[in-house]
Amino acid sequence: MVQNKNVILGVSGGIAAYKACALASKLTQAGANVKVIMTESAREFVSPLTFQALSRNPVYTDTFDEKDPEKIAHIDVADWADIAVIAPATANIIGKLAGGIADDMLSTVLLATRASVYIAPAMNVHMYAHPAVIRNMGQLEEWGYHFIEPGAGYLACGYVGKGRLEEPEEIIKVIEEHQHKSGRQPLKGKKVLVSAGPTREVIDPVRFFSNRSTGKMGFAIAEAAAEAGAEVTVVAGPSNVTTENGLIRRVDVISAEEMYEQMHHYFPASDIVIKAAAVADYRPKQQHEEKMKKKEGDLQIELERTKDILQSLGQIKDKQFLVGFAAETTNPIEYGMQKLKKKNLDAIVINMVSAAFEGDTNIATYINKHSQKEEIELASKAEVAKEIIALIERDMKGDRR
Ligand code: CTP
C-alpha cells in the first residue's frame, strides 16, 4: 500500500531519531518515494546526509532554503505528499501541531498538507502521561490525525515505561493496514460479472470433455474487483478455488450451455463483464444416459459447436464494459486482436497457454478497443488481476462511463 506513494517522513528531535533511519530505508525499499524533513533538534542526533542516502532524496531542514525559484518548497512538498509520518514525534511537535504553530519546515508543512498524517510519539514516560500532551493528542485525534502508540520498555532516559518509538516494521504495518481500510474504492457502486474456470461437456455419466483451466485467474479478478469496491458475481465452471470474500456471489455451473444461461441472466444489470473462463468450443452431440460400453475397434464421438458466450454478449451489450480473454499458443497478439474486434469487446487480455494455465502466476498483454497495448509483467495471478482491474478502471474513465 505504500508502493509508489509519496511519503513525508518528519523527524523531530529525540534519541529515537536513529530508528527513523531504518524507517526511511524500509519505506524506500517498500517502493515509497520518501522525502525527509528534519527539525533542528533532530539534526543534533542524526545527520541529514544519512537520510539523504537512505531516501535518495534531498532532506528538508529549513523553511527558507528555497532551491527552486519556480516553487515554494514547503507548499510544494506538502502538496506532493500522499502520506506524512512523524517518527519520532516529540511532545514539542505534537504540541505545535495541536496549537497550529508553524515555526519551522516540519510544522509548516504539517499545517499545509492534505495528506494522511501518522504520528508515532516517542518521549519520556512522564511526558507522555502529562495532561498537556494527552490533551494535544486528543485534539489531533479529533481532527483526524492517526497515532501509532509507543511501545513500553526501557527508555533512553533510564525509565522503564510507555514512550518508546514503535518499531519501523510495525509503523509501516499500521500505515499499510490503515491505508488499505480507507483505500480508494474506484469500483464502488459498480456491478462486475466474471466467468471463471473450465466447462465440462458430458459424454456419459462417468466421462466428460474439459480443459486445464483451474479458475484461479477468474477468481483472482473477482477478488480484485471486490477489493476495488464492486459487487461481484462469479459464474464458475467446475473449480476447486474458493473465496471467502462476502462481497462475491458465486454461481456454479457445469457446461458451456449453463454458463451461457447464467451469464445472460446477470449480464443486463452488470457494468463490467470479464470472461476469464475457458469455455469448451465443442460438446458431444449425444450425451449418453448410461455408461458407454467399450467395443472392438475405434470410437468416434461426434462433436457439435457450443454457443460463443462472449460473442453473444458483445452483440447485445449497451452500457457494459466487456472484457474477453484469449489463450493462444502462437501469434497471441494477432489472434487476440481478431477476437477483440470479432466479439465487439472493449478490451482483451491475451496470454500464452504455457504461462496462463494451472500455475499461480501469469503474464499477459492487455489491449483495449483503441488498440492501446499494455504489457502485464510476470506476477502472481492476484497481482495480474489487480492490474487488469486498474486498466479497466482507466479505460472506463477514458470512455466516460
Ligand atoms: N468464449 C466464450 N464462449 C465460447 C468460447 C470462448 O465465451 N464458446 C470466450 C472465452 O471466455 C474468452 C474468449 O471467448 O474470453 C476467447 O476464448 P478462446 O478460447 O481464447 O478463443 P475462441 O473464441 O474459442 O477461439 P479459438 O478457439 O479459435 O482460439
XYZ file of C-alpha atoms and ligand atoms in Angstrom:
430
model
C 0.000 0.000 0.000
C 2.927 2.399 0.374
C 4.312 1.365 -3.010
C 4.550 4.382 -5.330
C 3.108 6.604 -2.585
C 4.734 9.953 -1.828
C 5.691 9.890 1.819
C 6.990 12.703 4.015
C 8.988 11.377 6.933
C 9.073 14.064 9.608
C 11.853 13.513 12.124
C 11.761 15.516 15.321
C 14.424 15.697 17.994
C 14.545 12.645 20.161
C 17.069 9.884 20.625
C 14.685 7.626 18.662
C 15.673 9.631 15.550
C 18.152 6.826 14.897
C 15.221 4.445 14.409
C 13.790 6.826 11.805
C 16.805 5.920 9.638
C 15.606 2.321 9.490
C 12.079 3.582 8.802
C 13.316 5.736 5.879
C 15.181 2.760 4.499
C 12.264 0.329 4.850
C 9.774 2.764 3.328
C 12.092 3.261 0.355
C 12.565 -0.494 -0.002
C 8.768 -0.925 0.064
C 8.594 1.269 -3.050
C 7.561 4.568 -1.445
C 9.025 7.889 -2.610
C 10.357 9.313 0.630
C 11.229 12.918 1.432
C 12.590 13.555 4.903
C 12.017 16.749 6.860
C 14.140 17.195 9.988
C 13.673 19.631 12.829
C 16.699 21.487 14.152
C 16.844 19.259 17.240
C 16.635 16.103 15.122
C 19.873 17.211 13.464
C 21.558 17.026 16.875
C 21.015 13.264 16.771
C 21.375 12.260 13.103
C 22.928 13.963 10.128
C 20.694 14.923 7.164
C 23.207 13.136 4.945
C 22.163 9.798 6.457
C 18.548 10.380 5.468
C 19.548 11.697 2.058
C 21.440 8.490 1.340
C 18.637 6.261 2.643
C 15.766 8.063 0.900
C 17.759 9.036 -2.203
C 16.188 12.490 -1.961
C 17.428 15.822 -0.597
C 16.475 16.392 3.035
C 14.489 19.477 4.067
C 15.688 21.267 7.169
C 14.948 24.958 6.660
C 11.701 26.628 5.554
C 13.613 29.368 3.785
C 16.050 27.173 1.932
C 14.308 27.693 -1.416
C 16.262 25.748 -4.017
C 13.866 26.181 -6.942
C 12.630 29.738 -7.677
C 9.632 28.241 -9.515
C 8.294 26.686 -6.323
C 7.647 27.472 -2.677
C 9.313 24.466 -1.068
C 7.050 23.909 1.938
C 3.847 24.139 -0.123
C 5.322 22.056 -2.910
C 6.294 19.165 -0.645
C 3.017 19.465 1.320
C 1.008 19.119 -1.917
C 3.253 16.340 -3.214
C 2.648 14.014 -0.235
C 0.046 11.255 -0.033
C 1.166 10.272 3.450
C 3.109 12.029 6.198
C 4.570 10.149 9.121
C 6.173 11.872 12.072
C 8.586 9.466 13.721
C 9.741 10.099 16.313
C 7.152 12.706 17.287
C 8.250 14.609 20.369
C 5.884 16.302 22.817
C 7.051 19.555 21.206
C 5.982 18.791 17.604
C 2.688 17.295 18.854
C 2.070 20.471 20.873
C 2.946 22.721 17.935
C 0.614 20.868 15.574
C -2.231 20.893 18.113
C -1.638 24.590 18.670
C -1.416 25.463 14.961
C 2.149 26.730 15.273
C 4.259 26.807 12.119
C 7.738 27.995 13.018
C 9.961 25.544 11.133
C 9.843 23.451 7.978
C 8.204 20.383 9.549
C 5.473 22.199 11.478
C 4.750 24.441 8.462
C 4.440 21.509 6.054
C 2.212 19.661 8.525
C -0.230 22.581 8.554
C -0.139 22.913 4.768
C -0.546 19.282 3.766
C -3.781 17.446 2.982
C -2.018 14.066 3.227
C -2.964 11.420 5.813
C -0.743 12.124 8.803
C 0.521 9.376 11.094
C 2.156 10.361 14.368
C 4.478 7.942 16.186
C 5.287 9.550 19.551
C 8.479 8.853 21.484
C 9.262 10.563 24.761
C 9.854 10.121 28.452
C 7.138 8.170 30.248
C 6.095 11.146 32.412
C 5.993 13.491 29.432
C 3.755 11.017 27.587
C 1.404 10.979 30.583
C 1.362 14.772 31.012
C -2.132 16.272 30.741
C -0.936 18.787 28.118
C 0.390 16.015 25.876
C -2.741 13.932 26.428
C -4.910 16.941 25.605
C -2.898 17.721 22.448
C -3.049 14.129 21.207
C -6.794 14.030 21.897
C -7.260 17.224 19.905
C -5.238 15.901 16.959
C -7.122 12.609 17.006
C -10.380 14.530 16.879
C -9.088 16.313 13.773
C -8.354 13.004 12.053
C -4.636 12.534 12.759
C -3.654 8.898 13.312
C -1.475 7.883 16.250
C 0.871 4.930 16.316
C 1.201 4.252 20.013
C 4.644 3.953 21.524
C 5.678 0.649 22.998
C 6.570 0.067 26.638
C 10.080 -0.858 27.682
C 13.443 0.567 28.582
C 13.676 4.249 27.641
C 16.904 6.073 26.866
C 16.253 8.384 29.815
C 16.613 5.368 32.125
C 12.938 4.932 32.903
C 11.004 1.801 32.041
C 7.528 2.519 30.703
C 5.475 3.685 27.742
C 7.223 6.087 25.418
C 9.477 4.020 23.205
C 9.076 4.668 19.476
C 7.238 1.808 17.808
C 9.495 -0.402 15.669
C 9.823 0.726 12.000
C 8.288 -2.519 10.641
C 5.273 -2.043 12.921
C 4.881 1.618 11.884
C 4.784 0.583 8.221
C 2.342 -2.235 9.008
C -0.049 0.138 10.798
C 0.135 2.649 7.921
C -0.446 -0.069 5.317
C -3.394 -1.554 7.177
C -4.957 1.850 7.639
C -4.372 2.842 4.011
C -5.874 -0.461 2.934
C -9.004 0.048 5.030
C -9.525 3.600 3.925
C -8.257 2.830 0.427
C -9.850 4.149 -2.709
C -12.800 2.131 -3.896
C -12.856 3.076 -7.563
C -15.482 0.467 -8.451
C -17.871 1.268 -5.596
C -21.452 1.033 -6.832
C -20.422 -0.986 -9.919
C -21.643 -4.494 -10.631
C -18.975 -6.802 -12.014
C -19.717 -10.156 -13.633
C -16.830 -12.611 -14.047
C -16.750 -16.077 -15.596
C -14.102 -18.455 -14.310
C -12.781 -21.954 -14.752
C -13.324 -24.598 -17.389
C -16.590 -26.062 -18.570
C -17.358 -29.748 -18.581
C -19.136 -31.330 -21.518
C -20.676 -34.651 -20.621
C -20.222 -37.781 -22.717
C -21.852 -40.243 -20.327
C -22.366 -40.482 -16.517
C -18.620 -41.006 -15.928
C -16.887 -39.174 -18.766
C -16.587 -35.644 -19.980
C -14.505 -33.285 -22.120
C -12.892 -30.413 -20.298
C -9.662 -28.391 -20.264
C -6.779 -27.427 -17.989
C -8.288 -24.199 -16.641
C -8.367 -24.067 -12.813
C -10.415 -20.901 -12.282
C -7.551 -19.211 -10.388
C -7.315 -16.250 -12.767
C -11.075 -15.662 -12.830
C -11.354 -15.795 -9.055
C -8.328 -13.512 -8.664
C -10.125 -10.993 -10.885
C -13.283 -11.351 -8.805
C -11.264 -10.696 -5.622
C -9.527 -7.672 -7.144
C -12.851 -6.228 -8.293
C -14.379 -6.784 -4.837
C -11.366 -5.132 -3.247
C -11.957 -2.148 -5.518
C -15.435 -1.891 -4.027
C -17.520 -3.637 -6.703
C -20.417 -6.005 -6.139
C -19.167 -9.154 -7.846
C -20.838 -12.236 -9.307
C -18.696 -15.139 -10.493
C -20.193 -17.715 -12.795
C -17.812 -20.591 -12.224
C -17.325 -23.816 -14.103
C -16.069 -26.789 -12.039
C -13.207 -25.353 -9.971
C -11.666 -26.101 -6.592
C -10.851 -22.452 -6.000
C -12.796 -20.990 -3.092
C -13.409 -17.446 -1.998
C -14.143 -16.159 1.472
C -14.952 -12.676 0.289
C -18.509 -11.916 1.368
C -18.843 -9.380 -1.452
C -18.553 -12.125 -4.078
C -21.609 -14.103 -5.175
C -20.712 -17.475 -6.701
C -22.922 -19.229 -9.229
C -21.692 -22.738 -10.054
C -22.280 -24.192 -13.491
C -21.009 -27.259 -15.327
C -21.457 -26.918 -19.079
C -20.962 -24.146 -21.634
C -24.735 -24.075 -22.117
C -25.321 -23.490 -18.369
C -22.633 -20.814 -18.352
C -24.334 -19.166 -21.327
C -27.650 -19.055 -19.454
C -26.224 -17.678 -16.206
C -24.039 -15.090 -17.931
C -27.057 -13.841 -19.867
C -29.117 -13.811 -16.670
C -26.694 -11.481 -14.846
C -25.493 -9.525 -17.876
C -28.212 -6.825 -18.181
C -27.611 -5.458 -14.648
C -23.808 -5.579 -14.928
C -21.455 -2.671 -15.589
C -18.302 -4.664 -16.232
C -18.181 -8.214 -17.614
C -14.940 -10.191 -17.678
C -14.916 -13.569 -19.413
C -11.892 -15.330 -17.987
C -13.449 -18.792 -18.336
C -12.045 -21.343 -20.750
C -15.280 -22.361 -22.418
C -15.497 -25.542 -24.459
C -15.998 -24.784 -28.133
C -17.462 -28.228 -28.801
C -19.577 -30.716 -26.908
C -20.627 -34.304 -27.686
C -23.609 -34.241 -29.989
C -25.131 -37.029 -27.976
C -25.000 -37.382 -24.195
C -25.399 -40.977 -23.120
C -27.701 -41.659 -20.182
C -25.930 -44.935 -19.439
C -22.212 -45.570 -19.225
C -20.855 -46.342 -22.683
C -19.585 -49.889 -23.040
C -16.350 -50.478 -24.877
C -16.495 -52.219 -28.210
C -13.996 -53.632 -30.663
C -12.183 -51.066 -32.836
C -12.013 -47.275 -32.648
C -14.618 -44.999 -31.205
C -15.755 -41.801 -32.859
C -17.594 -39.182 -30.876
C -19.314 -36.555 -32.911
C -18.968 -33.050 -31.528
C -21.137 -30.017 -32.107
C -20.335 -26.363 -31.537
C -21.298 -24.704 -28.289
C -22.537 -21.122 -28.329
C -19.854 -18.464 -28.136
C -20.982 -16.768 -24.925
C -18.669 -13.793 -25.228
C -19.626 -13.077 -28.807
C -23.330 -13.260 -27.929
C -22.778 -10.755 -25.105
C -20.842 -8.477 -27.460
C -23.868 -8.419 -29.758
C -26.311 -7.235 -27.086
C -24.123 -5.026 -24.891
C -25.093 -1.431 -24.253
C -23.540 0.150 -21.139
C -21.373 -2.856 -20.248
C -17.570 -2.723 -20.455
C -16.903 -6.157 -21.933
C -13.533 -7.866 -21.488
C -12.523 -11.154 -23.071
C -9.540 -13.417 -22.599
C -7.535 -15.087 -25.327
C -5.384 -18.107 -24.627
C -3.027 -18.793 -27.503
C -0.085 -20.988 -28.379
C 1.044 -18.958 -31.409
C 0.619 -15.384 -32.703
C -1.068 -14.245 -29.484
C -1.399 -10.556 -30.351
C -2.741 -11.161 -33.854
C -5.318 -13.724 -32.721
C -6.184 -11.674 -29.657
C -6.829 -8.546 -31.732
C -9.047 -10.558 -34.073
C -11.130 -11.771 -31.106
C -11.361 -8.216 -29.728
C -12.923 -6.999 -32.977
C -15.000 -10.056 -33.857
C -16.601 -10.267 -30.421
C -17.156 -6.478 -30.092
C -15.100 -6.194 -26.900
C -13.888 -3.135 -25.027
C -10.670 -4.909 -24.120
C -8.953 -8.265 -24.275
C -6.396 -9.934 -22.020
C -4.096 -12.064 -24.101
C -1.947 -14.786 -22.610
C 0.041 -17.769 -23.752
C -1.373 -21.145 -22.756
C 2.064 -22.115 -21.402
C 2.048 -19.228 -18.905
C -1.622 -18.969 -18.009
C -2.868 -22.431 -17.191
C -2.697 -24.226 -13.830
C 0.056 -22.194 -12.115
C -0.233 -19.355 -9.612
C 1.391 -16.777 -11.877
C 0.553 -15.238 -15.221
C 1.944 -12.822 -17.773
C -0.362 -11.054 -20.189
C -0.966 -8.295 -22.682
C -3.995 -6.047 -22.253
C -5.305 -4.356 -25.381
C -8.287 -2.018 -25.441
C -10.592 -1.251 -28.348
C -8.436 1.752 -29.279
C -5.560 -0.725 -29.785
C -3.743 0.700 -26.766
C -1.487 -2.066 -25.561
C -0.183 -2.686 -22.021
C 2.215 -5.438 -21.024
C 1.465 -7.042 -17.674
C 4.739 -8.466 -16.359
C 5.096 -11.924 -14.840
C 3.444 -11.811 -11.401
C 1.072 -13.708 -9.150
C -2.432 -14.079 -10.551
C -3.617 -11.777 -7.725
C -1.215 -9.037 -8.900
C -2.077 -9.546 -12.571
C -5.777 -9.344 -11.638
C -5.221 -6.031 -9.830
C -3.518 -4.609 -12.902
C -6.334 -5.769 -15.162
C -8.908 -4.113 -12.875
C -6.844 -0.898 -12.789
C -6.637 -0.851 -16.605
C -10.391 -1.431 -16.937
C -10.968 1.423 -14.497
C -8.648 3.644 -16.544
C -10.396 2.810 -19.810
C -13.883 3.238 -18.375
C -12.887 6.691 -17.180
C -11.500 7.437 -20.642
C -14.776 6.344 -22.230
C -16.693 8.386 -19.605
C -18.868 5.509 -18.470
N -15.543 -17.837 -25.131
C -16.893 -17.888 -24.863
N -17.642 -18.929 -25.348
C -17.089 -19.903 -26.090
C -15.684 -19.853 -26.369
C -14.945 -18.811 -25.877
O -17.414 -17.015 -24.188
N -17.845 -20.894 -26.531
C -14.774 -16.694 -24.617
C -13.742 -17.065 -23.572
O -14.312 -16.979 -22.265
C -12.682 -15.992 -23.763
C -12.774 -15.673 -25.240
O -14.039 -16.144 -25.672
O -12.978 -14.815 -23.066
C -11.700 -16.299 -26.094
O -11.624 -17.657 -25.859
P -10.564 -18.558 -26.635
O -10.770 -19.994 -26.232
O -9.192 -17.952 -26.499
O -10.944 -18.336 -28.132
P -12.097 -18.813 -29.050
O -13.043 -17.672 -29.242
O -12.692 -20.075 -28.540
O -11.322 -19.008 -30.429
P -10.253 -20.134 -30.853
O -10.756 -21.415 -30.268
O -10.279 -20.080 -32.324
O -8.930 -19.691 -30.298
